[in-house]
Coordinates of C-alpha atoms in Angstrom, one line a residue:
M1 CA 131.1 82.8 101.9
Q2 CA 129.3 79.5 101.2
P3 CA 125.5 79.9 100.7
K4 CA 123.5 79.0 103.8
L5 CA 120.3 77.0 104.2
Q6 CA 119.0 78.9 107.2
L7 CA 119.0 82.6 108.3
D8 CA 121.5 83.3 111.1
R9 CA 121.2 86.2 113.6
F10 CA 123.3 88.5 111.4
A11 CA 121.0 88.0 108.4
I12 CA 117.9 88.5 110.6
V13 CA 119.2 91.7 112.1
L14 CA 120.1 93.0 108.6
M15 CA 116.6 92.2 107.3
V16 CA 114.9 94.0 110.2
I17 CA 117.1 97.1 109.5
F18 CA 116.5 97.0 105.8
C19 CA 112.7 96.6 106.2
T20 CA 112.7 99.6 108.6
V21 CA 114.7 101.6 106.0
W22 CA 112.4 100.6 103.2
G23 CA 109.3 101.4 105.3
S24 CA 110.7 104.8 106.2
Q25 CA 111.3 105.4 102.5
Q26 CA 107.5 105.6 102.0
V27 CA 107.5 108.7 104.3
V28 CA 110.6 110.2 102.6
I29 CA 109.0 109.8 99.2
K30 CA 106.0 111.9 100.5
Y31 CA 108.4 114.7 101.4
A32 CA 110.1 114.5 98.0
N33 CA 106.8 114.4 96.1
A34 CA 106.3 118.0 97.2
G35 CA 109.0 119.1 94.7
I36 CA 109.7 116.1 92.3
T37 CA 107.2 114.0 90.5
P38 CA 107.3 110.3 91.4
V39 CA 108.8 108.5 88.4
W40 CA 111.3 111.3 87.9
Q41 CA 112.2 110.9 91.5
A42 CA 112.8 107.2 91.0
G43 CA 114.9 107.9 87.9
L44 CA 117.0 110.5 89.7
R45 CA 117.5 108.1 92.6
S46 CA 118.9 105.5 90.2
M47 CA 121.2 108.0 88.5
G48 CA 122.7 109.2 91.8
A49 CA 123.0 105.6 93.1
V50 CA 124.9 104.5 89.9
V51 CA 127.6 107.1 90.7
L52 CA 127.9 106.0 94.4
V53 CA 127.9 102.3 93.6
M54 CA 130.6 102.8 91.0
L55 CA 132.8 104.8 93.5
W56 CA 132.2 102.2 96.2
S57 CA 133.2 99.4 93.8
V58 CA 136.4 101.2 92.7
L59 CA 137.4 101.8 96.3
R60 CA 136.8 98.1 97.2
G61 CA 138.4 96.8 94.1
V62 CA 135.2 95.1 92.8
R63 CA 135.6 94.0 89.2
L64 CA 132.6 95.3 87.3
F65 CA 133.5 94.8 83.7
E66 CA 135.1 91.4 83.5
R67 CA 133.4 88.9 81.2
D68 CA 131.4 86.5 83.4
R69 CA 128.2 85.9 81.3
T70 CA 126.1 88.2 83.5
L71 CA 125.3 90.7 80.8
L72 CA 122.0 89.3 79.5
P73 CA 120.5 88.3 82.9
G74 CA 121.7 91.6 84.2
L75 CA 119.9 93.6 81.5
L76 CA 116.8 91.5 82.1
A77 CA 116.9 92.1 85.8
G78 CA 117.4 95.8 85.1
L79 CA 114.4 95.9 82.8
L80 CA 112.2 94.1 85.3
F81 CA 113.4 96.4 88.1
S82 CA 112.5 99.5 86.0
L83 CA 109.1 98.2 85.0
E84 CA 108.4 97.4 88.7
F85 CA 109.1 100.9 89.9
G86 CA 107.5 102.6 86.9
L87 CA 104.2 100.6 87.4
L88 CA 104.4 101.1 91.2
Y89 CA 104.5 104.9 91.0
W90 CA 102.1 105.1 88.0
A91 CA 99.6 102.9 89.9
L92 CA 99.2 105.5 92.6
E93 CA 97.5 107.8 90.1
Y94 CA 94.6 105.3 90.1
T95 CA 94.6 103.6 93.5
T96 CA 95.5 104.4 97.1
A97 CA 98.7 103.4 98.7
S98 CA 96.9 101.3 101.3
R99 CA 95.1 99.3 98.6
G100 CA 98.2 99.0 96.4
V101 CA 100.4 97.6 99.2
I102 CA 98.1 94.6 99.5
F103 CA 98.5 93.7 95.8
L104 CA 102.2 94.6 95.8
Y105 CA 102.9 92.2 98.7
T106 CA 101.7 89.2 96.8
A107 CA 105.3 89.2 95.4
P108 CA 106.8 87.0 98.2
F109 CA 104.2 84.2 97.3
M110 CA 105.2 84.5 93.6
V111 CA 108.9 84.1 94.6
A112 CA 108.0 81.1 96.7
M113 CA 106.0 79.5 93.9
G114 CA 108.7 80.2 91.4
A115 CA 111.3 78.7 93.8
V116 CA 109.3 75.4 93.8
W117 CA 110.2 75.0 90.1
L118 CA 113.4 76.9 89.7
L119 CA 115.1 76.4 93.1
P120 CA 114.4 72.9 94.3
Q121 CA 117.1 73.2 97.0
E122 CA 115.0 75.9 98.6
H123 CA 111.7 74.0 98.7
M124 CA 109.0 75.4 101.0
R125 CA 107.8 73.3 103.9
P126 CA 104.1 73.5 104.9
A127 CA 105.1 75.5 108.0
Q128 CA 106.8 78.1 105.8
W129 CA 103.6 78.6 103.7
V130 CA 101.6 78.9 106.9
G131 CA 104.0 81.5 108.2
M132 CA 103.9 83.6 105.0
M133 CA 100.1 83.4 105.0
L134 CA 100.0 84.6 108.6
A135 CA 102.3 87.5 107.8
F136 CA 100.1 88.5 104.8
V137 CA 97.0 88.3 107.0
G138 CA 98.8 90.8 109.2
V139 CA 99.2 93.2 106.3
L140 CA 95.5 92.7 105.4
A141 CA 94.6 93.5 109.0
L142 CA 96.4 96.8 108.6
F143 CA 95.3 97.8 105.2
G144 CA 92.3 95.6 104.4
E145 CA 89.6 98.2 105.1
S146 CA 90.7 100.0 101.9
L147 CA 89.5 97.1 99.8
L148 CA 85.9 97.9 100.9
L149 CA 86.1 101.4 99.5
P150 CA 84.2 102.3 96.3
A151 CA 86.1 100.8 93.4
S152 CA 85.4 103.1 90.4
S153 CA 88.7 103.1 88.4
T154 CA 90.9 101.8 91.3
W155 CA 91.0 98.4 89.7
V156 CA 93.3 99.8 87.1
G157 CA 95.8 100.8 89.8
D158 CA 95.3 97.6 91.6
L159 CA 96.1 95.6 88.4
M160 CA 99.2 97.8 87.9
M161 CA 100.3 97.0 91.5
F162 CA 99.8 93.3 90.9
A163 CA 101.9 93.6 87.7
A164 CA 104.6 95.4 89.7
A165 CA 104.6 92.5 92.1
V166 CA 105.1 90.1 89.2
F167 CA 108.1 92.1 88.0
W168 CA 109.5 92.3 91.6
A169 CA 109.3 88.5 91.9
G170 CA 110.7 88.2 88.4
T171 CA 113.7 90.3 89.3
T172 CA 114.5 88.3 92.4
L173 CA 114.2 85.0 90.7
T174 CA 116.2 86.1 87.7
I175 CA 119.1 87.0 90.0
K176 CA 118.9 83.8 92.0
V177 CA 118.7 81.3 89.1
S178 CA 121.2 83.0 86.7
T179 CA 124.9 83.7 86.6
L180 CA 124.1 86.9 88.6
A181 CA 123.9 84.7 91.7
R182 CA 127.7 84.3 91.6
A183 CA 128.4 88.0 90.8
A184 CA 129.4 90.6 93.4
P185 CA 126.4 92.3 95.0
E186 CA 127.6 95.7 93.6
K187 CA 127.5 94.3 90.1
M188 CA 124.0 92.8 90.6
L189 CA 122.8 96.2 91.8
L190 CA 124.6 98.2 89.1
Y191 CA 122.8 96.4 86.3
Q192 CA 119.5 97.4 87.7
L193 CA 120.4 100.9 88.6
A194 CA 122.0 101.6 85.2
V195 CA 119.1 100.3 83.2
S196 CA 116.5 102.0 85.4
A197 CA 118.5 105.3 85.2
V198 CA 117.7 105.2 81.5
V199 CA 114.2 103.6 81.4
L200 CA 112.6 105.5 84.3
P201 CA 113.2 109.1 82.9
I202 CA 111.8 107.9 79.5
L203 CA 108.7 106.5 81.3
A204 CA 108.4 109.8 83.3
L205 CA 108.3 111.7 80.0
A206 CA 105.8 109.3 78.5
F207 CA 103.6 109.9 81.6
G208 CA 103.8 113.6 81.1
E209 CA 105.5 114.3 84.5
A210 CA 106.8 117.8 85.3
G211 CA 110.0 116.5 86.8
V212 CA 111.6 118.8 89.4
F213 CA 109.0 121.5 89.9
A214 CA 109.5 122.9 93.4
P215 CA 113.0 122.2 94.8
S216 CA 113.7 122.9 98.4
P217 CA 116.2 121.8 101.0
M218 CA 113.8 119.2 102.4
V219 CA 113.0 117.8 98.9
W220 CA 116.8 117.4 98.1
A221 CA 117.4 115.9 101.5
S222 CA 114.7 113.4 100.9
L223 CA 116.1 112.5 97.5
A224 CA 119.6 112.2 99.1
F225 CA 118.3 109.7 101.7
Q226 CA 116.8 107.6 98.9
I227 CA 120.1 107.6 96.9
L228 CA 122.6 107.1 99.7
V229 CA 120.7 105.0 102.3
V230 CA 118.0 103.1 100.2
A231 CA 119.3 102.6 96.7
T232 CA 123.0 102.3 97.6
A233 CA 123.6 101.0 101.1
S234 CA 120.5 98.9 101.7
Y235 CA 120.3 97.4 98.2
I236 CA 123.9 96.4 98.2
G237 CA 123.2 94.6 101.5
W238 CA 120.0 93.1 100.2
F239 CA 121.7 91.6 97.1
W240 CA 124.5 90.3 99.3
L241 CA 121.8 88.5 101.3
I242 CA 120.2 87.1 98.2
R243 CA 123.5 85.6 97.1
N244 CA 124.3 84.0 100.4
Y245 CA 120.9 83.0 102.0
P246 CA 117.7 81.2 100.8
I247 CA 115.5 83.7 99.0
T248 CA 112.3 82.0 100.2
R249 CA 113.3 82.7 103.8
L250 CA 114.4 86.3 103.1
S251 CA 111.1 87.0 101.3
S252 CA 109.0 86.4 104.3
F253 CA 110.6 89.4 106.0
S254 CA 109.3 91.7 103.3
F255 CA 105.9 91.7 105.0
L256 CA 107.5 93.7 107.7
T257 CA 108.2 96.7 105.4
P258 CA 104.6 98.1 105.1
V259 CA 104.1 97.8 108.8
M260 CA 107.3 99.7 109.5
G261 CA 106.2 102.3 107.0
V262 CA 103.1 103.0 109.2
V263 CA 105.3 103.2 112.3
A264 CA 107.6 105.6 110.5
G265 CA 104.6 107.7 109.5
S266 CA 103.8 108.0 113.2
V267 CA 107.3 108.9 114.2
L268 CA 108.1 111.3 111.4
L269 CA 104.6 112.7 110.4
G270 CA 102.7 112.4 113.7
E271 CA 100.2 110.0 112.3
T272 CA 98.2 108.0 114.9
L273 CA 99.1 104.5 115.7
T274 CA 95.9 102.4 116.0
P275 CA 95.5 99.0 117.7
A276 CA 95.4 97.5 114.2
V277 CA 99.1 98.5 113.8
F278 CA 100.2 96.6 116.8
M279 CA 98.0 93.6 115.9
A280 CA 99.5 93.6 112.4
L281 CA 103.0 93.9 113.7
G282 CA 102.4 90.9 116.0
M283 CA 100.9 88.7 113.2
V284 CA 103.7 89.6 110.8
A285 CA 106.4 88.9 113.4
L286 CA 104.8 85.5 114.3
G287 CA 104.5 84.6 110.6
I288 CA 108.1 85.4 110.0
W289 CA 109.1 83.3 113.0
I290 CA 107.1 80.3 111.8
A291 CA 108.4 80.7 108.2
N292 CA 112.0 80.7 109.4
R293 CA 111.9 78.0 112.1
P294 CA 114.5 75.3 111.3
A295 CA 113.0 72.0 110.1
R296 CA 112.9 69.2 112.8
A297 CA 115.4 66.5 112.3
A298 CA 113.9 63.2 111.2

C-alpha cells in the first residue's frame, strides 16, 4: 500500500475505534489496579502481548528476523516506549490523572513540531494548527479545573507526565523517520513490546512495587483485555496507520482518547456525565475535523 497524504474513511473509522479502546483502557486499568501494581501491570501486558504478536506473525508469515537495518531504531523506539509508560504510571503517585492528562496530551504538538523539521512532506498548514489547538482546548475544558487545585508536590508528577509526552512523541517520530517506517507493523510493535517487557519489570522493582498482590477473576480479565485488545490488536492497527498515513493528521485524533475515557467511566463505572463532557467532545470533534480538512486547490 502506497503512503497516503490524507486520511480516508477507513483510517478515520479505525482511529475512532482505537481512541475508544484506549479511553476504555483507563477504566480497565482501575479494575486491574485492585490486584496488580501499575508498572508491573504494564510489564505483564507487554510480556503477554509479545507472545500474541509472535503467534500472529507466524500465522501470517511476517518475517521478523530478517536483516533490514531496523535493529537500532527498533531498540531506541522500545526504550522510549518503556520510559513513557514507566513515567506515566509513576507520575500518578504524585499527581492526579485529570491533571496528568493535560500534560500528557502535549505530545501531539511535539509530534507536529518535530514533523516540521524531520518530515517536510507532512508540513502543517495553519488550519491544522488551529484544529489541534481547538481539540486541546476541548481537553482543557474537561480537565482544566484540576490545574487550580493546590499544587504541593503535584508539580513533580506533572513534570513526569510532560516527560512521558516527550518520550511518546519521540517514539512516534523515531518510527516515522527511520527504517522502521518500512517494516511490518508487527515488527514495529514487537521491538517496543520486547524491550518494555524487560525494562518495565526492572522499573517496577526499582519503584518498590508489590506486583500481583490480590489476584481475582476481574483483575485477570482486565489484564487480558489490555494484552489482547489494547497492546496487540489496537497497537498493530495503530502502527499500520503510522506506516501508511500522515502522522500529523493521525495525531490530532489522540485528543479524542481522554474524552472517550470519561464516557467509558460513565458506561462502565456509573460516573456522571456533566455538560463539560459534551462540550469537550464537541470541541475535540470540531478540532479534528478542521485539522484533517483537505487543503484547497490553488
